[in-house]
Short mmCIF file of C-alpha atoms in Angstrom, two decimals:
data_model
loop_
_atom_site.label_atom_id
_atom_site.label_comp_id
_atom_site.label_asym_id
_atom_site.label_seq_id
_atom_site.Cartn_x
_atom_site.Cartn_y
_atom_site.Cartn_z
CA MET A 1 -18.58 -16.94 58.48
CA GLN A 2 -16.38 -15.71 61.45
CA ASP A 3 -15.72 -11.53 60.86
CA SER A 4 -12.74 -10.92 63.29
CA ILE A 5 -9.93 -13.35 63.67
CA LYS A 6 -7.18 -12.93 66.06
CA VAL A 7 -3.43 -13.43 64.64
CA ARG A 8 -1.62 -15.76 66.80
CA LYS A 9 0.60 -17.63 64.58
CA ALA A 10 1.98 -16.34 61.16
CA LEU A 11 4.00 -17.94 58.34
CA LEU A 12 6.38 -15.74 57.03
CA SER A 13 8.34 -17.26 53.69
CA VAL A 14 9.49 -14.76 51.04
CA SER A 15 11.72 -14.59 48.07
CA ASP A 16 12.14 -10.77 47.90
CA LYS A 17 12.89 -9.88 51.43
CA SER A 18 12.29 -5.86 51.00
CA GLY A 19 10.45 -5.15 54.48
CA ILE A 20 10.14 -8.57 56.09
CA GLU A 21 12.47 -7.49 58.95
CA ASP A 22 10.15 -4.77 59.98
CA LEU A 23 6.75 -6.77 59.38
CA ALA A 24 8.43 -9.61 61.65
CA ARG A 25 9.20 -7.14 64.27
CA PHE A 26 5.86 -5.65 64.34
CA LEU A 27 4.30 -9.16 64.57
CA ALA A 28 6.61 -10.20 67.43
CA ASP A 29 5.84 -7.35 69.36
CA ILE A 30 2.13 -7.41 69.87
CA GLY A 31 2.91 -11.36 70.42
CA VAL A 32 2.67 -13.50 67.08
CA GLU A 33 4.37 -16.62 66.90
CA ILE A 34 6.38 -16.49 63.57
CA VAL A 35 7.14 -19.61 61.60
CA SER A 36 9.71 -19.62 58.85
CA THR A 37 11.74 -20.91 56.12
CA GLY A 38 15.46 -20.98 55.28
CA GLY A 39 16.42 -17.94 54.29
CA THR A 40 13.70 -15.91 55.44
CA ALA A 41 14.18 -17.08 59.06
CA ASN A 42 17.90 -16.51 58.62
CA ALA A 43 17.04 -12.80 58.08
CA ILE A 44 14.36 -12.78 60.88
CA SER A 45 16.55 -14.41 63.23
CA SER A 46 19.82 -12.23 62.60
CA ALA A 47 17.50 -9.29 63.34
CA GLY A 48 17.23 -10.63 66.85
CA ILE A 49 13.39 -11.70 66.22
CA LYS A 50 12.38 -14.98 67.65
CA VAL A 51 11.43 -17.46 64.75
CA THR A 52 10.32 -21.13 64.31
CA GLU A 53 11.89 -23.22 61.22
CA ILE A 54 9.06 -24.72 59.64
CA SER A 55 10.79 -28.04 59.72
CA ASP A 56 10.37 -27.98 63.51
CA THR A 57 6.61 -27.31 62.94
CA SER A 58 6.52 -30.14 60.29
CA GLY A 59 8.96 -32.55 61.68
CA PHE A 60 10.32 -33.00 58.25
CA PRO A 61 13.49 -31.49 56.99
CA GLU A 62 13.73 -29.40 53.79
CA ILE A 63 14.76 -31.99 50.95
CA LEU A 64 16.17 -31.68 47.22
CA ASP A 65 18.17 -28.66 47.66
CA GLY A 66 14.95 -26.55 48.93
CA ARG A 67 12.63 -27.71 46.20
CA VAL A 68 10.32 -29.46 49.15
CA LYS A 69 10.02 -27.59 52.44
CA THR A 70 6.43 -26.45 53.05
CA LEU A 71 4.54 -29.21 51.14
CA HIS A 72 3.41 -31.00 54.03
CA PRO A 73 0.32 -31.84 55.94
CA ALA A 74 1.68 -30.37 58.99
CA VAL A 75 1.88 -26.85 57.41
CA PHE A 76 -1.05 -26.95 55.03
CA GLY A 77 -3.61 -28.35 57.52
CA PRO A 78 -3.31 -25.38 59.98
CA ILE A 79 -4.04 -22.88 57.22
CA LEU A 80 -6.81 -25.19 55.26
CA PHE A 81 -8.86 -26.39 58.23
CA SER A 82 -12.48 -25.05 58.74
CA ARG A 83 -12.85 -23.39 62.31
CA ALA A 84 -16.42 -23.72 61.97
CA ASN A 85 -16.15 -27.68 61.59
CA GLU A 86 -16.01 -29.46 64.77
CA GLU A 87 -14.38 -32.42 63.30
CA HIS A 88 -11.72 -30.44 61.71
CA LEU A 89 -10.92 -28.86 64.98
CA ALA A 90 -10.74 -32.35 66.78
CA GLU A 91 -8.44 -33.66 63.91
CA LEU A 92 -6.00 -30.95 64.30
CA ARG A 93 -5.91 -30.90 68.13
CA ARG A 94 -5.53 -34.93 67.72
CA LEU A 95 -2.23 -34.19 65.56
CA GLY A 96 -1.17 -31.70 67.74
CA MET A 97 -1.42 -28.50 65.17
CA GLU A 98 -2.03 -25.14 65.72
CA ALA A 99 -3.99 -22.83 63.21
CA ILE A 100 -2.06 -20.45 61.09
CA ASP A 101 -3.76 -17.09 61.13
CA LEU A 102 -2.01 -15.06 58.43
CA VAL A 103 0.51 -16.26 55.43
CA VAL A 104 3.02 -13.80 54.14
CA VAL A 105 4.68 -15.41 50.92
CA ASN A 106 6.02 -13.82 47.78
CA LEU A 107 7.23 -16.05 44.86
CA TYR A 108 10.68 -16.69 43.22
CA PRO A 109 11.24 -13.93 40.72
CA PHE A 110 10.38 -15.94 37.53
CA GLU A 111 9.64 -12.73 35.30
CA SER A 112 13.11 -11.39 35.88
CA VAL A 113 14.90 -14.78 34.60
CA ALA A 114 12.28 -15.77 31.93
CA PRO A 115 14.14 -13.49 29.14
CA THR A 116 17.77 -14.75 29.89
CA GLY A 117 16.79 -18.08 27.86
CA ASP A 118 18.70 -20.20 30.75
CA PHE A 119 16.30 -23.17 30.56
CA ASP A 120 17.83 -24.93 33.86
CA LYS A 121 17.46 -21.53 35.86
CA CYS A 122 13.76 -20.90 34.33
CA ILE A 123 12.69 -24.15 35.77
CA ASP A 124 14.26 -23.43 39.20
CA PHE A 125 12.65 -20.18 39.49
CA ILE A 126 8.98 -21.78 39.08
CA ASP A 127 7.68 -21.39 42.50
CA ILE A 128 5.69 -24.25 43.73
CA GLY A 129 5.17 -24.50 47.48
CA GLY A 130 4.93 -20.64 47.75
CA HIS A 131 2.51 -20.42 45.28
CA SER A 132 0.39 -23.35 47.09
CA LEU A 133 0.98 -21.36 50.23
CA ILE A 134 -0.47 -18.63 48.64
CA ARG A 135 -3.51 -20.21 47.29
CA ALA A 136 -4.44 -22.12 50.19
CA ALA A 137 -4.44 -19.01 52.51
CA ALA A 138 -6.50 -17.16 49.98
CA LYS A 139 -9.11 -20.15 49.75
CA ASN A 140 -9.66 -20.05 53.45
CA HIS A 141 -9.73 -16.39 53.63
CA GLN A 142 -12.67 -16.83 56.00
CA TYR A 143 -10.25 -17.43 58.46
CA VAL A 144 -6.45 -16.57 57.30
CA ALA A 145 -5.22 -13.61 55.75
CA VAL A 146 -2.58 -13.57 52.99
CA ALA A 147 -0.19 -10.81 51.77
CA ALA A 148 1.46 -11.77 48.55
CA SER A 149 3.33 -8.61 48.04
CA PRO A 150 5.90 -6.41 50.27
CA ALA A 151 3.31 -3.66 48.77
CA ASP A 152 0.76 -4.80 51.24
CA TYR A 153 2.74 -4.86 54.39
CA GLU A 154 1.97 -1.43 55.82
CA LEU A 155 -1.81 -2.14 54.82
CA LEU A 156 -1.40 -5.19 57.05
CA LYS A 157 -0.11 -3.50 59.80
CA ALA A 158 -2.56 -1.01 59.89
CA GLU A 159 -5.42 -3.74 59.56
CA ILE A 160 -4.06 -5.35 62.45
CA SER A 161 -3.44 -2.25 64.50
CA GLU A 162 -6.57 -0.74 64.11
CA ASN A 163 -8.48 -4.43 65.12
CA SER A 164 -6.43 -4.96 68.25
CA GLY A 165 -4.47 -7.54 66.93
CA ALA A 166 -7.24 -9.15 64.30
CA THR A 167 -7.93 -8.81 60.89
CA SER A 168 -11.57 -8.38 59.57
CA LEU A 169 -13.52 -10.69 56.83
CA ARG A 170 -13.70 -7.65 54.22
CA PHE A 171 -9.55 -7.28 54.52
CA ARG A 172 -8.84 -11.13 54.50
CA ARG A 173 -11.59 -11.19 51.27
CA GLY A 174 -9.74 -8.16 49.36
CA GLN A 175 -6.34 -9.47 50.07
CA ALA A 176 -7.25 -12.82 48.67
CA ALA A 177 -8.45 -11.48 45.51
CA LYS A 178 -5.15 -9.94 45.40
CA ALA A 179 -3.23 -13.07 46.24
CA TYR A 180 -5.34 -14.83 43.40
CA ALA A 181 -4.20 -12.03 40.69
CA ALA A 182 -0.69 -12.64 41.53
CA THR A 183 -1.01 -15.91 41.43
CA SER A 184 -2.68 -15.90 38.09
CA GLN A 185 0.10 -13.41 36.95
CA TYR A 186 2.88 -15.72 37.82
CA ASP A 187 1.30 -18.65 36.10
CA SER A 188 0.89 -16.48 33.10
CA ALA A 189 4.57 -15.39 32.82
CA ILE A 190 5.02 -19.00 32.95
CA PHE A 191 2.61 -19.81 30.32
CA GLU A 192 4.07 -17.39 28.04
CA TRP A 193 7.79 -18.60 28.47
CA MET A 194 6.80 -22.31 27.99
CA SER A 195 4.40 -21.49 24.78
CA LYS A 196 7.68 -20.11 23.05
CA SER A 197 8.59 -23.50 22.26
CA GLU A 198 5.14 -24.23 20.82
CA THR A 199 4.77 -24.53 16.98
CA ASP A 200 1.42 -23.36 17.50
CA GLU A 201 1.42 -19.51 18.10
CA PHE A 202 -2.32 -19.53 18.49
CA PRO A 203 -2.85 -22.48 21.22
CA GLU A 204 -6.16 -23.61 22.18
CA ILE A 205 -5.87 -21.69 25.47
CA ARG A 206 -4.43 -18.03 25.30
CA VAL A 207 -3.20 -16.36 28.54
CA PHE A 208 -2.37 -12.58 28.55
CA GLN A 209 -0.37 -11.42 31.58
CA SER A 210 -0.46 -7.88 32.89
CA ARG A 211 -0.48 -5.83 35.89
CA LEU A 212 -2.08 -2.65 36.70
CA LYS A 213 0.21 0.52 36.49
CA GLU A 214 -2.19 3.09 37.42
CA LYS A 215 -5.96 4.29 36.73
CA LEU A 216 -6.21 6.99 34.51
CA ARG A 217 -8.60 9.70 35.19
CA TYR A 218 -11.09 8.68 32.32
CA GLY A 219 -11.18 7.07 29.16
CA GLU A 220 -11.48 7.70 25.49
CA ASN A 221 -14.41 9.92 26.93
CA PRO A 222 -15.20 11.63 30.34
CA HIS A 223 -17.91 9.26 31.05
CA GLN A 224 -15.83 6.13 30.53
CA ALA A 225 -13.64 4.47 33.52
CA ALA A 226 -10.10 3.52 32.35
CA ALA A 227 -6.73 2.13 33.32
CA VAL A 228 -3.19 1.01 31.91
CA TYR A 229 -1.80 -2.11 32.58
CA LEU A 230 1.55 -3.34 31.78
CA ARG A 231 2.45 -6.25 29.87
CA HIS A 232 6.00 -5.82 29.14
CA ASP A 233 8.20 -3.56 31.31
CA ARG A 234 11.23 -3.17 28.57
CA PRO A 235 12.68 -0.25 27.02
CA GLY A 236 10.67 1.01 23.77
CA ALA A 237 7.69 0.14 25.75
CA VAL A 238 5.15 3.37 25.90
CA ALA A 239 3.17 1.53 28.85
CA SER A 240 6.43 1.65 30.96
CA ALA A 241 7.96 4.82 29.73
CA ARG A 242 9.20 7.40 32.53
CA GLN A 243 7.55 10.65 33.01
CA HIS A 244 9.55 13.83 33.75
CA GLN A 245 7.00 16.34 33.81
CA GLY A 246 3.48 17.18 33.21
CA LYS A 247 -0.20 16.05 34.31
CA PRO A 248 -0.43 12.45 34.12
CA PRO A 249 -1.19 11.20 30.73
CA GLY A 250 -4.85 10.07 29.69
CA TYR A 251 -5.92 7.12 27.98
CA ASN A 252 -6.01 8.93 24.25
CA ASN A 253 -2.75 10.78 25.24
CA LEU A 254 -1.35 7.43 25.34
CA ALA A 255 -2.94 5.73 22.58
CA ASP A 256 -1.31 8.41 20.58
CA ALA A 257 2.00 8.44 22.20
CA ASP A 258 2.01 4.72 21.28
CA ALA A 259 0.99 5.26 17.70
CA ALA A 260 3.77 8.22 17.12
CA PHE A 261 6.40 6.25 18.86
CA LYS A 262 6.12 2.85 17.01
CA LEU A 263 6.19 5.20 14.06
CA VAL A 264 9.38 6.64 14.36
CA SER A 265 10.82 3.47 15.34
CA GLU A 266 10.38 2.49 11.81
CA PHE A 267 13.85 4.72 11.40
CA GLU A 268 16.99 3.60 12.70
CA PRO A 269 18.26 6.57 14.89
CA GLU A 270 21.92 6.07 13.87
CA GLU A 271 20.86 6.44 9.84
CA SER A 272 18.44 9.75 10.41
CA ALA A 273 16.70 11.38 12.81
CA ALA A 274 12.52 10.84 12.61
CA CYS A 275 9.89 12.76 13.84
CA ALA A 276 6.23 12.03 13.77
CA ILE A 277 3.41 14.39 15.04
CA ILE A 278 0.23 12.39 15.52
CA LYS A 279 -3.70 13.18 16.47
CA HIS A 280 -6.05 10.41 16.80
CA CYS A 281 -3.66 8.09 15.95
CA ILE A 282 -3.47 9.51 12.47
CA PRO A 283 -0.06 11.11 11.50
CA CYS A 284 -0.45 14.82 10.98
CA GLY A 285 2.99 15.04 9.61
CA ALA A 286 6.15 12.93 9.64
CA ALA A 287 9.77 13.52 8.47
CA ILE A 288 13.35 12.36 8.54
CA ALA A 289 16.34 14.40 8.65
CA ASP A 290 19.99 14.96 9.66
CA SER A 291 18.96 16.20 13.14
CA CYS A 292 15.60 16.15 15.33
CA GLN A 293 15.53 19.93 14.77
CA GLY A 294 15.08 19.13 10.80
CA ALA A 295 13.11 16.45 11.36
CA PHE A 296 10.84 18.47 13.48
CA ARG A 297 10.42 21.45 11.26
CA ASN A 298 9.57 19.35 8.21
CA ALA A 299 7.15 17.09 9.95
CA LEU A 300 5.13 20.32 11.32
CA ASN A 301 5.33 22.10 8.25
CA CYS A 302 3.21 19.35 6.36
CA ASP A 303 0.16 20.20 8.57
CA ARG A 304 0.50 22.91 11.14
CA LEU A 305 -3.24 23.23 11.78
CA SER A 306 -3.60 19.74 12.77
CA ALA A 307 -0.71 19.48 14.76
CA PHE A 308 -1.96 21.78 17.28
CA GLY A 309 -2.42 19.62 20.78
CA GLY A 310 -0.83 16.72 19.04
CA VAL A 311 1.86 13.88 20.10
CA VAL A 312 5.52 14.61 18.99
CA ALA A 313 7.79 11.86 19.09
CA PHE A 314 11.46 11.34 18.08
CA ASN A 315 13.66 8.31 17.48
CA ARG A 316 16.79 9.87 18.95
CA SER A 317 17.85 11.54 22.15
CA LEU A 318 15.96 14.86 22.49
CA ASP A 319 18.06 18.12 22.63
CA GLY A 320 17.27 21.83 23.88
CA GLU A 321 17.29 23.29 20.74
CA THR A 322 14.56 21.29 19.50
CA ALA A 323 12.82 21.22 22.57
CA ALA A 324 12.53 25.09 22.15
CA LEU A 325 11.30 24.95 18.86
CA ILE A 326 8.49 22.66 20.06
CA LEU A 327 7.31 25.23 22.55
CA ASP A 328 6.25 27.11 19.59
CA ILE A 329 3.03 25.07 19.37
CA PHE A 330 0.40 23.60 22.03
CA THR A 331 1.58 19.91 22.45
CA GLU A 332 0.05 17.24 24.76
CA ILE A 333 2.98 14.89 24.93
CA VAL A 334 6.78 14.76 23.64
CA ILE A 335 8.26 11.16 23.56
CA ALA A 336 11.73 10.24 22.67
CA PRO A 337 14.09 7.39 23.87
CA GLU A 338 16.08 9.53 26.10
CA ILE A 339 15.38 13.48 26.97
CA GLU A 340 18.48 15.45 27.60
CA ARG A 341 19.02 18.02 30.58
CA SER A 342 18.72 20.98 28.11
CA ALA A 343 15.54 19.76 26.89
CA LEU A 344 13.94 19.39 30.24
CA GLU A 345 14.94 22.87 31.14
CA ALA A 346 13.40 24.20 28.04
CA PHE A 347 10.08 22.27 28.75
CA ARG A 348 9.80 23.94 31.94
CA ALA A 349 8.26 26.92 30.54
CA ARG A 350 5.45 24.54 29.66
CA PRO A 351 5.02 22.83 32.91
CA ASP A 352 1.76 20.79 31.79
CA THR A 353 2.96 19.38 28.44
CA ARG A 354 3.90 15.67 29.47
CA ILE A 355 7.45 14.48 28.74
CA LEU A 356 8.08 10.90 28.35
CA SER A 357 11.14 8.92 27.67
CA THR A 358 10.97 4.87 26.90
CA GLY A 359 14.79 4.38 27.22
CA GLY A 360 15.31 2.75 23.88
CA LYS A 361 13.42 2.11 20.43
CA PHE A 362 10.06 0.24 20.12
CA CYS A 363 10.49 -3.52 18.87
CA PRO A 364 8.08 -5.79 18.87
CA ALA A 365 9.05 -8.85 20.85
CA ALA A 366 8.59 -12.65 19.13
CA THR A 367 5.58 -13.15 21.72
CA GLU A 368 4.16 -9.47 21.49
CA PHE A 369 0.40 -9.69 19.88
CA GLU A 370 -1.66 -7.10 18.90
CA ILE A 371 -5.20 -7.60 20.93
CA LYS A 372 -8.33 -5.92 20.22
CA GLN A 373 -11.64 -6.87 22.25
CA ILE A 374 -15.01 -7.58 20.28
CA SER A 375 -18.28 -8.54 21.98
CA GLY A 376 -17.76 -11.81 23.62
CA GLY A 377 -14.05 -12.10 22.97
CA TYR A 378 -10.67 -11.01 21.48
CA LEU A 379 -9.15 -10.39 18.37
CA ALA A 380 -5.31 -11.50 18.35
CA GLN A 381 -2.24 -11.14 15.72
CA ASP A 382 1.12 -10.98 15.78
CA ALA A 383 2.69 -7.39 15.33
CA ASP A 384 3.11 -6.05 11.77
CA ALA A 385 6.77 -6.05 11.39
CA SER A 386 6.93 -5.95 7.62
CA SER A 387 9.57 -3.92 5.77
CA VAL A 388 10.39 -3.22 2.36
CA ASN A 389 13.74 -2.00 0.85
CA GLY A 390 15.11 -1.08 -2.63
CA PHE A 391 15.61 -4.81 -3.68
CA SER A 392 12.02 -6.10 -2.45
CA LEU A 393 9.89 -3.64 -4.80
CA LYS A 394 8.86 -4.36 -8.02
CA VAL A 395 8.86 -2.13 -10.88
CA VAL A 396 5.58 -2.43 -13.06
CA THR A 397 5.74 0.57 -15.46
CA ASP A 398 8.02 1.56 -18.18
CA ARG A 399 9.51 4.41 -16.06
CA ALA A 400 11.66 3.28 -12.99
CA PRO A 401 11.87 5.58 -10.22
CA SER A 402 15.21 7.29 -9.68
CA PRO A 403 17.51 6.51 -6.72
CA ARG A 404 16.09 9.49 -4.70
CA GLN A 405 12.49 8.88 -5.38
CA LYS A 406 13.04 5.20 -4.42
CA ASP A 407 14.36 6.48 -1.03
CA ASP A 408 11.05 8.59 -0.78
CA LEU A 409 8.96 5.79 -1.98
CA ILE A 410 10.30 3.52 1.10
CA PHE A 411 9.80 6.43 3.57
CA ALA A 412 6.22 7.28 2.27
CA TRP A 413 5.26 3.46 2.58
CA LYS A 414 6.21 3.31 6.42
CA ILE A 415 4.30 6.41 7.13
CA ALA A 416 1.16 4.98 5.37
CA LYS A 417 1.79 1.53 7.37
CA HIS A 418 1.26 3.67 10.26
CA ALA A 419 -1.98 5.78 9.00
CA LYS A 420 -5.19 4.34 9.48
CA SER A 421 -7.02 2.90 6.21
CA ASN A 422 -7.48 3.86 3.83
CA ALA A 423 -4.30 5.50 3.57
CA VAL A 424 -2.35 7.44 1.16
CA ILE A 425 0.74 9.27 1.46
CA LEU A 426 2.60 12.07 -0.60
CA ALA A 427 6.06 12.66 0.26
CA SER A 428 9.14 14.18 -0.88
CA ASP A 429 12.77 14.94 0.67
CA GLY A 430 11.90 12.71 3.43
CA ALA A 431 8.96 14.30 4.67
CA THR A 432 5.51 14.33 4.32
CA ARG A 433 3.48 16.61 2.25
CA GLY A 434 -0.24 15.39 2.38
CA ILE A 435 -1.84 12.78 4.39
CA GLY A 436 -5.36 11.05 3.63
CA ALA A 437 -5.97 8.67 6.08
CA GLY A 438 -8.96 6.85 7.49
CA GLN A 439 -11.28 7.24 4.68
CA THR A 440 -14.05 4.71 3.55
CA SER A 441 -12.58 4.84 -0.09
CA ARG A 442 -9.14 5.15 -1.53
CA VAL A 443 -10.08 7.52 -4.04
CA ASP A 444 -11.28 9.96 -1.24
CA ALA A 445 -8.20 9.19 0.72
CA ALA A 446 -6.04 10.49 -2.24
CA LYS A 447 -8.19 13.45 -3.00
CA MET A 448 -7.38 14.25 0.85
CA ALA A 449 -3.74 13.91 0.68
CA ALA A 450 -3.95 16.26 -2.07
CA TRP A 451 -6.25 18.67 -0.72
CA LYS A 452 -3.91 18.80 2.31
CA LEU A 453 -0.93 19.21 -0.11
CA LYS A 454 -2.46 22.21 -1.49
CA SER A 455 -4.01 23.88 1.91
CA ARG A 456 -2.09 22.77 4.75
CA LEU A 457 1.67 22.43 3.35
CA GLY A 458 4.03 25.64 3.82
CA GLU A 459 4.33 27.66 0.88
CA ASP A 460 8.07 27.49 0.68
CA ALA A 461 7.51 23.63 1.08
CA ARG A 462 4.80 23.80 -1.83
CA ARG A 463 6.97 25.57 -4.28
CA LYS A 464 10.08 23.58 -3.77
CA VAL A 465 7.88 20.35 -4.39
CA GLU A 466 6.40 21.80 -7.48
CA ARG A 467 9.92 22.97 -8.96
CA ASP A 468 11.94 19.87 -8.05
CA LYS A 469 8.85 17.64 -9.31
CA SER A 470 10.13 15.18 -6.61
CA LEU A 471 6.44 13.96 -5.16
CA VAL A 472 5.95 10.75 -4.44
CA ALA A 473 2.85 8.61 -3.19
CA ALA A 474 2.36 5.37 -1.32
CA SER A 475 -0.64 3.60 -0.68
CA ASP A 476 -1.46 0.84 1.98
CA ALA A 477 -3.65 -1.20 0.04
CA PHE A 478 -3.94 -1.56 -3.75
CA PHE A 479 -5.59 0.97 -5.99
CA PRO A 480 -8.79 -0.66 -6.97
CA PHE A 481 -9.49 1.60 -9.58
CA SER A 482 -7.36 4.04 -11.81
CA ASP A 483 -9.40 7.16 -10.37
CA GLY A 484 -6.72 7.18 -7.23
CA ILE A 485 -3.46 7.24 -9.73
CA GLU A 486 -5.60 10.03 -11.51
CA VAL A 487 -5.69 12.23 -8.29
CA VAL A 488 -2.12 11.79 -7.01
CA ALA A 489 -0.76 12.41 -10.36
CA GLU A 490 -2.79 15.44 -10.91
CA ALA A 491 -1.23 16.33 -7.36
CA GLY A 492 2.24 16.54 -8.77
CA ALA A 493 3.43 12.70 -7.85
CA GLU A 494 5.93 11.32 -10.16
CA ALA A 495 6.33 7.84 -8.31
CA VAL A 496 3.95 5.58 -6.62
CA ILE A 497 4.41 2.57 -4.26
CA GLN A 498 1.52 0.27 -3.77
CA PRO A 499 1.14 -3.49 -2.45
CA GLY A 500 -0.51 -4.56 -5.93
CA GLY A 501 -2.71 -7.51 -6.11
CA SER A 502 -5.73 -5.92 -7.72
CA VAL A 503 -7.83 -7.90 -10.46
CA ARG A 504 -7.14 -4.19 -12.10
CA ASP A 505 -3.77 -4.08 -11.92
CA GLY A 506 -3.35 -3.76 -15.35
CA GLU A 507 -5.54 -0.89 -15.73
CA ILE A 508 -3.79 1.05 -13.11
CA ILE A 509 -0.26 0.14 -14.72
CA ASP A 510 -1.90 1.53 -18.23
CA GLU A 511 -2.82 4.61 -16.28
CA ALA A 512 0.61 5.23 -14.45
CA ASN A 513 2.23 4.79 -17.85
CA LYS A 514 0.03 6.93 -19.66
CA ARG A 515 0.72 9.97 -17.01
CA GLY A 516 4.44 9.08 -17.56
CA LEU A 517 4.62 8.00 -13.52
CA ALA A 518 6.99 5.14 -12.02
CA MET A 519 5.27 2.46 -10.17
CA VAL A 520 6.53 0.19 -7.81
CA PHE A 521 4.58 -3.07 -6.18
CA SER A 522 5.59 -3.49 -2.47
CA GLY A 523 3.77 -6.87 -2.59
CA ILE A 524 2.85 -6.17 1.27
CA ARG A 525 -0.75 -4.64 2.50
CA ASN A 526 -0.62 -2.61 5.54
CA PHE A 527 -4.03 -2.30 6.62
CA ARG A 528 -4.56 -0.56 9.75
CA HIS A 529 -8.06 -0.45 11.54
#
């Protein structure tokens, strides 16, 4: 296997023409012969650089409106032949073909047109020739270098300069791996678009497209390596959020930011400001109010101790007054759809705090899947887009909740949906008052919520809850025994929302009636493991 290969002839055919003129000039200056296609050839020749049309090399014109231009033996033979094979060399000489040592190709931007839903346009943007050229060069990387992205041009020029006009095997192999990653990503995007029309949302083969955004300092723990990959670069996606200041976020930071932002996205910003404070992907507090300031104060008041070092999320643009309040407690990340200039100026007092904006609320796409790795495979499910409203709730007790209680029940249900199971939420006036989550029994979750209500909730808020008798409780799954109802009732809850469906539902309802509680069934379980 030959290590150093002199670059004498290069094929350039790109959709994204950024940087191609500079690269072509570099190659021409060192005596490399350039062959190219259509628009790329025009761009190069317009810059005064000598270029040969690929049709002159192949002896065959472009046909079918450019659908076929490089798919010819005279193009692929000079790329794919083995330079260690005498029969290959003799055959190339007999056919009058010269070796191509470098292939620079990038593909039609299929991913940018797929969201339009325009079928004909999507079909036209499925690259065939470019895809084949990249794979051919990568396959024969023993002798041929490939660059499938403008991001590689500077690396390519440095390699050729350092090796006196040649490329090394190590470089070619690395570029080949990148090339196959690029074509794999491309095919995945096409698969994802085509699979939308499939009736089976879980086909026999499932391909998930992603690309590296950045490597992280470490993973969940310092001894674990980690990175973040992008699947969907769109508004509301935490992975593609814009960072305005602060240290690079870590693995745990991003996991918490994602959990927090998904929670606040349950609430429409036009109706109310929502704030969630998250630690270890579990809510420390959450609230809705007329303003971000009010929502933050009420969310923080639920459990100020746990909120230390957490992630704070909003569903509205974050203003300077609210930012000033956040400065009173150590916060790892603040995330919102937009960050106002006044807020950015306030956060300069805490330069290490990471400030992220997503450009919009989180809305799970129709093709969005939640993926969890298990040994030997993956678990995949569609996102939990469940919702409840006042009309979908079934009153099962003698007493019905008041309109105010019904609003708080729906609020508490949304928080329980985003808390780790088993979860029980105590809430009133659009704010969490006690959160029990991540417990192995439901009664323990209820006890934790009651304990936090008594020990962590601010004194003024606790007195108001006791005075107004406005407390409600939500459970992410049914109560299997009446002991959980007993705990939340003794904590002061006047109304309860739960999915229902237990074999002991009758006992649970009887206990609620005995204690004068209003209870509604949502019919929806929201486990979160």
